[in-house]
CSV table of C-alpha atoms in Angstrom, one decimal:
chain,number,residue,atom,x,y,z
A,11,UNK,CA,18.6,3.2,13.3
A,12,UNK,CA,20.1,2.1,9.9
A,13,UNK,CA,22.4,-0.4,11.6
A,14,UNK,CA,19.6,-2.3,13.3
A,15,UNK,CA,17.5,-5.2,11.9
A,16,UNK,CA,13.9,-4.6,10.7
A,17,UNK,CA,12.7,-6.3,13.9
A,18,UNK,CA,14.3,-3.6,16.1
A,19,UNK,CA,13.1,-0.9,13.8
A,20,UNK,CA,9.5,-2.1,14.1
A,21,UNK,CA,9.8,-1.6,17.9
A,22,UNK,CA,11.9,1.5,18.2
A,23,UNK,CA,12.2,3.2,14.8
A,24,UNK,CA,11.1,6.8,14.1
A,25,UNK,CA,11.2,8.2,17.6
A,26,UNK,CA,13.9,8.5,20.2
A,27,UNK,CA,12.8,10.2,23.4
A,28,UNK,CA,15.1,12.7,25.1
A,29,UNK,CA,15.9,12.8,28.8
A,30,UNK,CA,12.6,12.9,30.8
A,31,UNK,CA,10.4,12.8,27.6
A,32,UNK,CA,7.6,10.2,27.0
A,33,UNK,CA,8.8,6.7,26.3
A,34,UNK,CA,5.8,6.1,24.0
A,35,UNK,CA,5.2,8.3,21.0
A,36,UNK,CA,3.1,11.2,22.3
A,37,UNK,CA,-0.3,12.0,20.9
A,38,UNK,CA,-0.3,15.6,19.9
A,39,UNK,CA,-4.0,16.1,19.8
A,40,UNK,CA,-4.1,19.7,18.6
A,41,UNK,CA,-5.3,21.3,15.4
A,42,UNK,CA,-3.0,24.2,15.7
A,43,UNK,CA,0.3,25.4,17.2
A,44,UNK,CA,1.4,28.6,18.9
A,45,UNK,CA,4.2,30.9,17.9
A,46,UNK,CA,5.7,34.0,19.5
A,47,UNK,CA,5.8,36.2,16.4
A,48,UNK,CA,4.2,36.4,12.9
A,49,UNK,CA,7.8,36.2,11.5
A,50,UNK,CA,8.2,32.8,13.1
A,51,UNK,CA,5.0,31.5,11.6
A,52,UNK,CA,5.8,33.2,8.3
A,53,UNK,CA,8.9,31.1,7.9
A,54,UNK,CA,6.8,28.0,8.1
A,55,UNK,CA,4.4,29.2,5.4
A,56,UNK,CA,7.4,30.0,3.2
A,57,UNK,CA,8.9,26.6,3.8
A,58,UNK,CA,12.0,28.3,5.2
A,59,UNK,CA,11.8,26.5,8.6
A,60,UNK,CA,10.8,23.2,10.0
A,61,UNK,CA,7.8,23.0,12.3
A,62,UNK,CA,4.0,22.8,12.6
A,63,UNK,CA,1.3,25.3,12.3
A,64,UNK,CA,-1.9,23.3,11.4
A,65,UNK,CA,-2.5,19.5,11.6
A,66,UNK,CA,-4.2,19.4,8.3
A,67,UNK,CA,-0.7,19.6,6.8
A,68,UNK,CA,1.4,17.9,9.3
A,69,UNK,CA,1.5,16.8,13.0
A,70,UNK,CA,4.4,15.6,15.2
A,71,UNK,CA,2.7,12.3,16.1
A,72,UNK,CA,2.1,11.5,12.4
A,73,UNK,CA,5.7,12.4,11.5
A,74,UNK,CA,7.2,10.1,14.2
A,75,UNK,CA,5.2,7.2,12.8
A,76,UNK,CA,5.9,8.1,9.1
A,77,UNK,CA,9.6,8.2,10.1
A,78,UNK,CA,9.4,4.6,11.4
A,79,UNK,CA,7.7,3.4,8.2
A,80,UNK,CA,10.3,5.2,6.2
A,81,UNK,CA,13.1,3.3,8.1
A,82,UNK,CA,11.3,0.0,7.5
A,83,UNK,CA,11.1,0.6,3.8
A,84,UNK,CA,14.6,2.0,3.4
A,85,UNK,CA,13.3,5.3,2.1
A,86,UNK,CA,14.4,8.9,2.3
A,87,UNK,CA,11.2,10.6,3.3
A,88,UNK,CA,7.6,9.6,4.1
A,89,UNK,CA,4.2,10.9,5.1
A,90,UNK,CA,0.9,9.5,6.5
A,91,UNK,CA,-2.5,9.9,4.8
A,92,UNK,CA,-6.0,9.3,5.9
A,93,UNK,CA,-6.3,6.0,4.0
A,94,UNK,CA,-4.5,3.8,1.5
A,95,UNK,CA,-6.7,5.2,-1.3
A,96,UNK,CA,-5.5,8.7,-0.4
A,97,UNK,CA,-1.9,7.5,-0.4
A,98,UNK,CA,-2.2,6.0,-3.9
A,99,UNK,CA,-4.0,9.1,-5.2
A,100,UNK,CA,-1.5,11.5,-3.7
A,101,UNK,CA,1.5,9.4,-4.9
A,102,UNK,CA,0.1,9.6,-8.5
A,103,UNK,CA,-1.4,13.0,-8.6
A,104,UNK,CA,1.8,14.6,-7.1
A,105,UNK,CA,3.5,14.0,-10.4
A,106,UNK,CA,0.4,13.8,-12.8
A,107,UNK,CA,-1.9,16.5,-14.0
A,108,UNK,CA,-4.5,17.0,-16.8
A,109,UNK,CA,-3.0,15.5,-19.9
A,110,UNK,CA,-0.8,13.0,-18.1
A,111,UNK,CA,-0.8,9.2,-18.7
A,112,UNK,CA,-0.2,6.3,-16.3
A,113,UNK,CA,0.8,2.7,-17.1
A,114,UNK,CA,-0.7,0.4,-14.5
A,115,UNK,CA,-0.9,-3.3,-13.8
A,116,UNK,CA,-4.5,-4.5,-14.5
A,117,UNK,CA,-4.3,-6.8,-11.5
A,118,UNK,CA,-4.8,-4.3,-8.6
A,119,UNK,CA,-7.3,-3.6,-5.9
A,120,UNK,CA,-10.7,-2.7,-7.3
A,121,UNK,CA,-10.9,0.6,-5.5
A,122,UNK,CA,-7.6,1.6,-6.9
A,123,UNK,CA,-8.6,0.4,-10.4
A,124,UNK,CA,-11.7,2.7,-10.2
A,125,UNK,CA,-9.6,5.6,-8.8
A,126,UNK,CA,-7.3,5.5,-11.8
A,127,UNK,CA,-9.7,4.5,-14.6
A,128,UNK,CA,-12.7,6.6,-13.6
A,129,UNK,CA,-12.0,9.3,-11.0
A,130,UNK,CA,-8.6,10.4,-12.3
A,131,UNK,CA,-9.9,10.2,-15.9
A,132,UNK,CA,-12.3,13.0,-14.9
A,133,UNK,CA,-9.2,15.0,-14.1
A,134,UNK,CA,-7.8,14.4,-17.5
A,135,UNK,CA,-5.3,11.7,-16.5
A,136,UNK,CA,-5.5,8.6,-18.8
A,137,UNK,CA,-4.3,5.1,-18.1
A,138,UNK,CA,-3.2,2.0,-20.0
A,139,UNK,CA,-3.7,-1.2,-18.0
A,140,UNK,CA,-1.2,-4.0,-18.8
A,141,UNK,CA,-1.3,-7.7,-17.8
A,142,UNK,CA,1.3,-8.1,-15.0
A,143,UNK,CA,2.6,-11.1,-16.8
A,144,UNK,CA,3.1,-9.2,-20.1
A,145,UNK,CA,6.4,-9.4,-21.9
A,146,UNK,CA,8.9,-6.6,-21.8
A,147,UNK,CA,8.0,-5.7,-25.4
A,148,UNK,CA,4.3,-5.5,-24.5
A,149,UNK,CA,5.1,-3.4,-21.4
A,150,UNK,CA,7.2,-1.0,-23.3
A,151,UNK,CA,4.5,-0.6,-25.9
A,152,UNK,CA,2.1,0.7,-23.3
A,153,UNK,CA,4.2,3.9,-22.7
A,154,UNK,CA,3.2,7.2,-24.3
A,155,UNK,CA,5.0,10.5,-24.7
A,156,UNK,CA,2.9,11.8,-21.8
A,157,UNK,CA,3.4,8.8,-19.4
A,158,UNK,CA,4.4,10.1,-16.0
A,159,UNK,CA,4.2,7.0,-13.7
A,160,UNK,CA,4.0,3.2,-13.6
A,161,UNK,CA,1.9,1.6,-10.8
A,162,UNK,CA,1.4,-1.9,-9.5
A,163,UNK,CA,0.9,-3.9,-6.3
A,164,UNK,CA,3.6,-6.2,-4.9
A,165,UNK,CA,0.9,-8.9,-4.2
A,166,UNK,CA,-2.3,-7.9,-5.9
A,167,UNK,CA,-5.5,-7.7,-3.9
A,168,UNK,CA,-7.3,-10.1,-4.3
A,169,UNK,CA,-5.9,-11.8,-7.4
A,170,UNK,CA,-2.6,-12.4,-5.6
A,171,UNK,CA,-0.5,-11.9,-8.7
A,172,UNK,CA,3.1,-11.1,-7.8
A,173,UNK,CA,4.5,-8.1,-9.6
A,174,UNK,CA,7.8,-8.6,-11.3
A,175,UNK,CA,9.2,-5.4,-9.7
A,176,UNK,CA,12.5,-5.4,-11.6
A,177,UNK,CA,10.8,-5.8,-15.0
A,178,UNK,CA,8.4,-2.9,-14.3
A,179,UNK,CA,11.1,-0.8,-12.7
A,180,UNK,CA,13.4,-1.3,-15.7
A,181,UNK,CA,10.7,-0.3,-18.1
A,182,UNK,CA,9.7,2.8,-16.1
A,183,UNK,CA,13.3,4.0,-15.8
A,184,UNK,CA,13.9,3.4,-19.5
A,185,UNK,CA,11.1,5.8,-20.2
A,186,UNK,CA,12.2,8.3,-17.6
A,187,UNK,CA,9.4,7.9,-15.1
A,188,UNK,CA,9.1,6.4,-11.6
A,189,UNK,CA,7.7,3.1,-10.5
A,190,UNK,CA,5.1,3.3,-7.7
A,191,UNK,CA,4.4,0.1,-5.8
A,192,UNK,CA,1.7,-0.6,-3.3
A,193,UNK,CA,3.4,-2.9,-0.7
A,194,UNK,CA,0.4,-3.3,1.6
A,195,UNK,CA,0.1,-7.1,1.6
A,196,UNK,CA,3.7,-8.3,2.2
A,197,UNK,CA,4.6,-5.1,4.3
A,198,UNK,CA,8.3,-4.2,4.6
A,199,UNK,CA,8.8,-7.2,6.9
A,200,UNK,CA,8.5,-9.5,3.9
A,201,UNK,CA,9.4,-7.3,0.9
A,202,UNK,CA,11.3,-4.1,0.2
A,203,UNK,CA,10.3,-2.9,-3.3
A,204,UNK,CA,12.9,-0.1,-3.2
A,205,UNK,CA,15.6,-2.8,-3.1
A,206,UNK,CA,14.3,-4.1,-6.4
A,207,UNK,CA,14.0,-0.7,-8.2
A,208,UNK,CA,10.7,0.8,-7.0
A,209,UNK,CA,10.9,4.6,-6.5
A,210,UNK,CA,7.9,5.3,-4.4
A,211,UNK,CA,6.1,2.8,-2.1
A,212,UNK,CA,2.6,3.2,-0.7
A,213,UNK,CA,0.6,1.3,2.0
A,214,UNK,CA,-2.9,1.0,3.3
A,215,UNK,CA,-1.8,1.0,6.9
A,216,UNK,CA,-5.3,-0.1,7.7
A,217,UNK,CA,-4.2,-3.6,6.9
A,218,UNK,CA,-1.3,-5.6,8.4
A,219,UNK,CA,0.5,-2.5,9.7
A,220,UNK,CA,-2.3,-1.7,12.1
A,221,UNK,CA,-3.3,-5.3,12.1
A,222,UNK,CA,-6.3,-5.1,14.4
A,223,UNK,CA,-9.0,-3.3,12.4
A,224,UNK,CA,-8.8,-0.3,14.6
A,225,UNK,CA,-7.5,2.6,12.5
A,226,UNK,CA,-7.9,3.6,8.9
A,227,UNK,CA,-4.8,5.1,7.3
A,228,UNK,CA,-2.2,5.2,4.5
A,229,UNK,CA,1.5,6.0,4.0
A,230,UNK,CA,3.7,7.1,1.1
A,231,UNK,CA,7.5,6.5,1.2
A,232,UNK,CA,9.8,8.0,-1.3
A,233,UNK,CA,13.1,6.2,-2.0
A,234,UNK,CA,14.8,9.5,-2.9
A,235,UNK,CA,16.4,7.6,-5.8
A,236,UNK,CA,14.5,9.1,-8.8
A,237,UNK,CA,16.3,12.0,-10.3
A,238,UNK,CA,13.5,14.5,-11.0
A,239,UNK,CA,15.8,17.2,-12.4
A,240,UNK,CA,17.2,14.7,-15.0
A,241,UNK,CA,13.6,14.5,-16.4
A,242,UNK,CA,12.6,18.1,-15.6
A,243,UNK,CA,10.4,18.5,-18.6
A,244,UNK,CA,8.2,15.6,-17.4
A,245,UNK,CA,7.7,16.8,-13.8
A,246,UNK,CA,7.3,20.6,-13.8
A,247,UNK,CA,5.5,20.5,-10.5
A,248,UNK,CA,8.8,19.4,-8.9
A,249,UNK,CA,11.3,21.1,-11.1
A,250,UNK,CA,9.9,24.6,-11.8
A,251,UNK,CA,8.9,27.4,-9.3
A,252,UNK,CA,5.7,26.9,-7.3
A,253,UNK,CA,4.0,30.3,-7.3
A,254,UNK,CA,1.8,29.3,-4.3
A,255,UNK,CA,5.0,29.1,-2.2
A,256,UNK,CA,7.0,32.1,-3.5
A,257,UNK,CA,8.7,30.3,-6.3
A,258,UNK,CA,10.2,27.3,-4.4
A,259,UNK,CA,11.5,24.5,-6.7
A,260,UNK,CA,11.0,21.4,-4.6
A,261,UNK,CA,13.5,19.1,-6.3
A,262,UNK,CA,16.2,21.7,-5.9
A,263,UNK,CA,15.5,23.0,-2.4
A,264,UNK,CA,14.6,19.8,-0.7
A,265,UNK,CA,16.6,17.2,-2.6
A,266,UNK,CA,15.6,13.6,-1.7
A,267,UNK,CA,12.7,15.0,0.4
A,268,UNK,CA,11.3,17.0,-2.5
A,269,UNK,CA,8.6,14.6,-3.5
A,270,UNK,CA,7.2,14.3,0.0
A,271,UNK,CA,7.5,18.0,0.7
A,272,UNK,CA,5.5,18.9,-2.4
A,273,UNK,CA,3.0,16.2,-1.6
A,274,UNK,CA,2.5,17.7,1.9
A,275,UNK,CA,2.7,21.4,1.0
A,276,UNK,CA,0.4,21.2,-2.0
A,277,UNK,CA,-1.9,18.1,-1.9
A,278,UNK,CA,-2.3,17.8,1.9
A,279,UNK,CA,-2.9,21.5,2.1
A,280,UNK,CA,-5.5,21.5,-0.7
A,281,UNK,CA,-7.2,18.1,-0.1
A,282,UNK,CA,-6.7,17.7,3.6
A,283,UNK,CA,-6.5,13.9,3.6
A,284,UNK,CA,-4.6,13.8,6.9
A,285,UNK,CA,-4.4,10.9,9.2
A,286,UNK,CA,-5.6,11.7,12.7
A,287,UNK,CA,-2.9,11.7,15.5
A,288,UNK,CA,-5.1,9.2,17.4
A,289,UNK,CA,-5.0,6.8,14.4
A,290,UNK,CA,-1.3,7.3,14.0
A,291,UNK,CA,-0.7,6.4,17.6
A,292,UNK,CA,-2.8,3.2,17.1
A,293,UNK,CA,-0.9,2.4,13.9
A,294,UNK,CA,2.4,2.7,15.8
A,295,UNK,CA,1.2,0.1,18.3
A,296,UNK,CA,0.5,-2.2,15.4
A,297,UNK,CA,3.9,-1.6,13.9
A,298,UNK,CA,5.6,-2.5,17.1
A,299,UNK,CA,4.5,-6.1,16.7
A,300,UNK,CA,4.5,-6.3,12.9
A,301,UNK,CA,7.6,-8.4,12.7
A,302,UNK,CA,6.1,-10.9,15.1
A,303,UNK,CA,2.7,-11.1,13.5
A,304,UNK,CA,3.6,-11.4,9.8
A,305,UNK,CA,5.3,-14.9,10.2
A,306,UNK,CA,2.2,-16.2,11.9
A,307,UNK,CA,-0.1,-14.9,9.1
A,308,UNK,CA,2.2,-16.5,6.5
A,309,UNK,CA,2.3,-19.8,8.4
A,310,UNK,CA,-1.5,-19.9,8.7
A,311,UNK,CA,-1.9,-18.9,5.1
A,312,UNK,CA,0.3,-21.6,3.7
A,313,UNK,CA,-1.3,-24.3,6.0
A,314,UNK,CA,-4.8,-23.3,4.9
A,315,UNK,CA,-3.8,-23.2,1.2
A,316,UNK,CA,-2.3,-26.7,1.4
A,317,UNK,CA,-5.5,-28.0,3.0
A,318,UNK,CA,-7.8,-26.4,0.4
A,319,UNK,CA,-5.7,-27.6,-2.4
A,320,UNK,CA,-6.5,-31.2,-1.3
A,321,UNK,CA,-10.3,-30.7,-1.2
A,322,UNK,CA,-12.4,-32.1,-4.1
A,323,UNK,CA,-14.9,-29.2,-3.7
A,324,UNK,CA,-12.2,-26.7,-4.5
A,325,UNK,CA,-11.5,-25.9,-8.2
A,326,UNK,CA,-8.4,-23.8,-7.7
A,327,UNK,CA,-6.3,-22.4,-4.8
A,328,UNK,CA,-4.3,-19.3,-5.4
A,329,UNK,CA,-1.5,-18.6,-2.9
A,330,UNK,CA,1.9,-17.4,-4.3
A,331,UNK,CA,4.0,-19.3,-1.8
A,332,UNK,CA,2.2,-22.6,-2.5
A,333,UNK,CA,4.5,-24.8,-4.6
A,334,UNK,CA,3.1,-25.2,-8.1
A,335,UNK,CA,1.6,-21.7,-8.1
A,336,UNK,CA,2.5,-19.8,-11.2
A,337,UNK,CA,4.0,-17.0,-9.1
A,338,UNK,CA,5.9,-19.3,-6.8
A,339,UNK,CA,9.3,-18.4,-8.2
A,340,UNK,CA,8.6,-14.7,-8.2
A,341,UNK,CA,7.3,-14.9,-4.7
A,342,UNK,CA,10.5,-16.7,-3.5
A,343,UNK,CA,12.6,-14.1,-5.3
A,344,UNK,CA,11.0,-11.0,-3.9
A,345,UNK,CA,9.6,-12.5,-0.6
A,346,UNK,CA,11.6,-15.5,0.5
A,347,UNK,CA,10.4,-15.2,4.1
A,348,UNK,CA,6.7,-15.3,3.1
A,349,UNK,CA,4.2,-13.0,1.6
A,350,UNK,CA,0.9,-12.6,3.5
A,351,UNK,CA,-1.9,-14.6,5.0
A,352,UNK,CA,-4.4,-13.9,2.2
A,353,UNK,CA,-5.6,-16.8,0.0
A,354,UNK,CA,-8.1,-16.8,-2.9
A,355,UNK,CA,-9.8,-19.9,-4.1
A,356,UNK,CA,-12.7,-21.0,-6.3
A,357,UNK,CA,-15.3,-23.5,-5.3
A,358,UNK,CA,-17.3,-25.9,-7.6
A,359,UNK,CA,-20.7,-24.3,-8.1
A,360,UNK,CA,-19.4,-20.7,-8.6
A,361,UNK,CA,-20.9,-17.7,-6.9
A,362,UNK,CA,-23.8,-19.6,-5.2
A,363,UNK,CA,-21.4,-22.2,-3.7
A,364,UNK,CA,-19.1,-19.4,-2.5
A,365,UNK,CA,-21.9,-17.6,-0.8
A,366,UNK,CA,-23.2,-20.8,0.9
A,367,UNK,CA,-19.6,-21.7,2.0
A,368,UNK,CA,-19.1,-18.3,3.6
A,369,UNK,CA,-22.4,-18.4,5.4
A,370,UNK,CA,-21.4,-21.7,7.0
A,371,UNK,CA,-18.2,-20.4,8.4
A,372,UNK,CA,-18.0,-19.9,12.2
A,373,UNK,CA,-14.5,-18.4,12.9
A,374,UNK,CA,-14.1,-16.5,9.7
A,375,UNK,CA,-16.4,-13.4,9.4
A,376,UNK,CA,-17.7,-11.9,6.2
A,377,UNK,CA,-16.1,-8.5,6.2
A,378,UNK,CA,-15.0,-5.8,3.8
A,379,UNK,CA,-11.6,-6.1,5.3
A,380,UNK,CA,-8.4,-8.1,4.9
A,381,UNK,CA,-5.0,-8.5,6.7
A,382,UNK,CA,-6.4,-8.5,10.2
A,383,UNK,CA,-5.6,-10.4,13.4
A,384,UNK,CA,-9.0,-12.1,13.0
A,385,UNK,CA,-9.8,-14.3,10.0
A,386,UNK,CA,-12.2,-12.8,7.6
A,387,UNK,CA,-13.5,-13.4,4.0
A,388,UNK,CA,-15.5,-12.0,1.2
A,389,UNK,CA,-16.6,-12.6,-2.4
A,390,UNK,CA,-14.8,-9.8,-4.3
A,391,UNK,CA,-17.1,-9.7,-7.3
A,392,UNK,CA,-20.0,-8.7,-5.1
A,393,UNK,CA,-18.1,-6.4,-2.8
A,394,UNK,CA,-14.7,-4.7,-3.3
A,395,UNK,CA,-14.7,-5.2,-7.1
A,396,UNK,CA,-18.4,-5.0,-7.8
A,397,UNK,CA,-17.9,-1.8,-9.9
A,398,UNK,CA,-15.9,-3.8,-12.5
A,399,UNK,CA,-17.5,-5.5,-15.5
A,400,UNK,CA,-17.2,-9.2,-16.1
A,401,UNK,CA,-14.5,-8.5,-18.7
A,402,UNK,CA,-12.5,-6.4,-16.2
A,403,UNK,CA,-12.9,-9.0,-13.5
A,404,UNK,CA,-11.5,-11.6,-15.9
A,405,UNK,CA,-8.6,-9.4,-16.8
A,406,UNK,CA,-7.9,-8.8,-13.1
A,407,UNK,CA,-7.9,-12.6,-12.5
A,408,UNK,CA,-11.0,-12.5,-10.3
A,409,UNK,CA,-13.6,-15.2,-11.1
A,410,UNK,CA,-17.1,-14.3,-10.0
A,411,UNK,CA,-17.2,-17.2,-7.6
A,412,UNK,CA,-13.8,-16.5,-6.0
A,413,UNK,CA,-13.6,-16.4,-2.2
A,414,UNK,CA,-10.8,-14.2,-0.6
A,415,UNK,CA,-9.8,-15.6,2.8
A,416,UNK,CA,-7.6,-13.6,5.1
A,417,UNK,CA,-6.0,-15.9,7.7
A,418,UNK,CA,-5.6,-14.2,11.0
A,419,UNK,CA,-3.6,-15.1,14.1
A,420,UNK,CA,-5.8,-17.9,15.3
A,421,UNK,CA,-4.4,-21.5,15.6
A,422,UNK,CA,-4.2,-23.0,12.1
A,423,UNK,CA,-5.8,-26.2,13.3
A,424,UNK,CA,-8.9,-24.3,14.3
A,425,UNK,CA,-9.0,-22.5,11.0
A,426,UNK,CA,-8.7,-25.7,9.0
A,427,UNK,CA,-11.5,-27.3,11.1
A,428,UNK,CA,-13.8,-24.4,10.4
A,429,UNK,CA,-13.1,-24.6,6.7
A,430,UNK,CA,-13.7,-28.3,6.7
A,431,UNK,CA,-17.1,-28.1,8.3
A,432,UNK,CA,-18.1,-25.3,5.9
A,433,UNK,CA,-17.1,-27.4,3.0
A,434,UNK,CA,-19.2,-30.3,4.5
A,435,UNK,CA,-22.2,-27.9,4.8
A,436,UNK,CA,-22.3,-27.0,1.1
A,437,UNK,CA,-22.3,-30.7,0.2
A,438,UNK,CA,-25.7,-31.2,1.8
């Protein structure tokens, strides 16, 4: 469907039914698949034929939905995972191993920060975090001989910094490694990182893609643009024989699909972080309306940001598409149609005021969630980022009293009225 707009791809991408076949993507709710002979199944285990033998590795329902996301991002191959965290881990660990090094933006989701700095460190993978606003010289200085990937978020959660994708892509490519970008917040409706030089794109599909808080999931999209063989010494897992699959060399045998094939054949096989077919089906229902929902989220986000900016109780409002924001120019460059419906702001009175404000809200619920049809909020320092030190919070641009507000699809007038009464309540 390459000739169609993203709106049409949201509705019909990834799956075209044949004559008499289901119009909606079918749910293949089966753990295993039947074959007539051992030879037929053996070809699958040898990666010599396409097909399915066990849902822990791959499932038709998942592949239909992954194909749609791949079309939306303009990639060459894609896969679904059990969560956004699994997607980021797989995307990094597919090309990193003990002794590898990662360069990452310091302004990323707290769970991902912990994944890279703590859990992957136990696996022997080290990281250098850089300020997303660093100079080109500072960014290049972070690379080491063993650097294997660069990682960042298009719009950081919850700091809402906007990644200069071109700057990070240029640095990554100058050092012979790929740029991995988590594009969860803007979604491909509002930003295509591959267009700006990103090599691999990840998503927490739990957020806007699903959009209704119904199904946890993740996705990885490979652009197919990074030449693994040109940097064969850095990525032996892709460029040398895999003994566990009779010596297959993924980058040679599968070309632009090599990264995703290895990620499926090795990591999904060994870690089993597969998305359930039921969740993939629910995700696809969300994708069918993504292009309709995202403009409303952005409209509500901007209206609420403008309201909060005018309130004396508010110290600071952070929304990239708000004029005067330090990331406004970058936001308009990479996301001219809008970014997302997530706002962060700081109230006078710090953490205590933030907690009192959230308690007074009626429409917005306090939830460990974001990017939902229903408005929700939280205090990151005591929830999603509570594992970070005060110094790390400051480096990530997350004051202890910050409120992260995710504007849903409600009427913006009702959202503003709810915020107004909550601000009045904390005055008393």
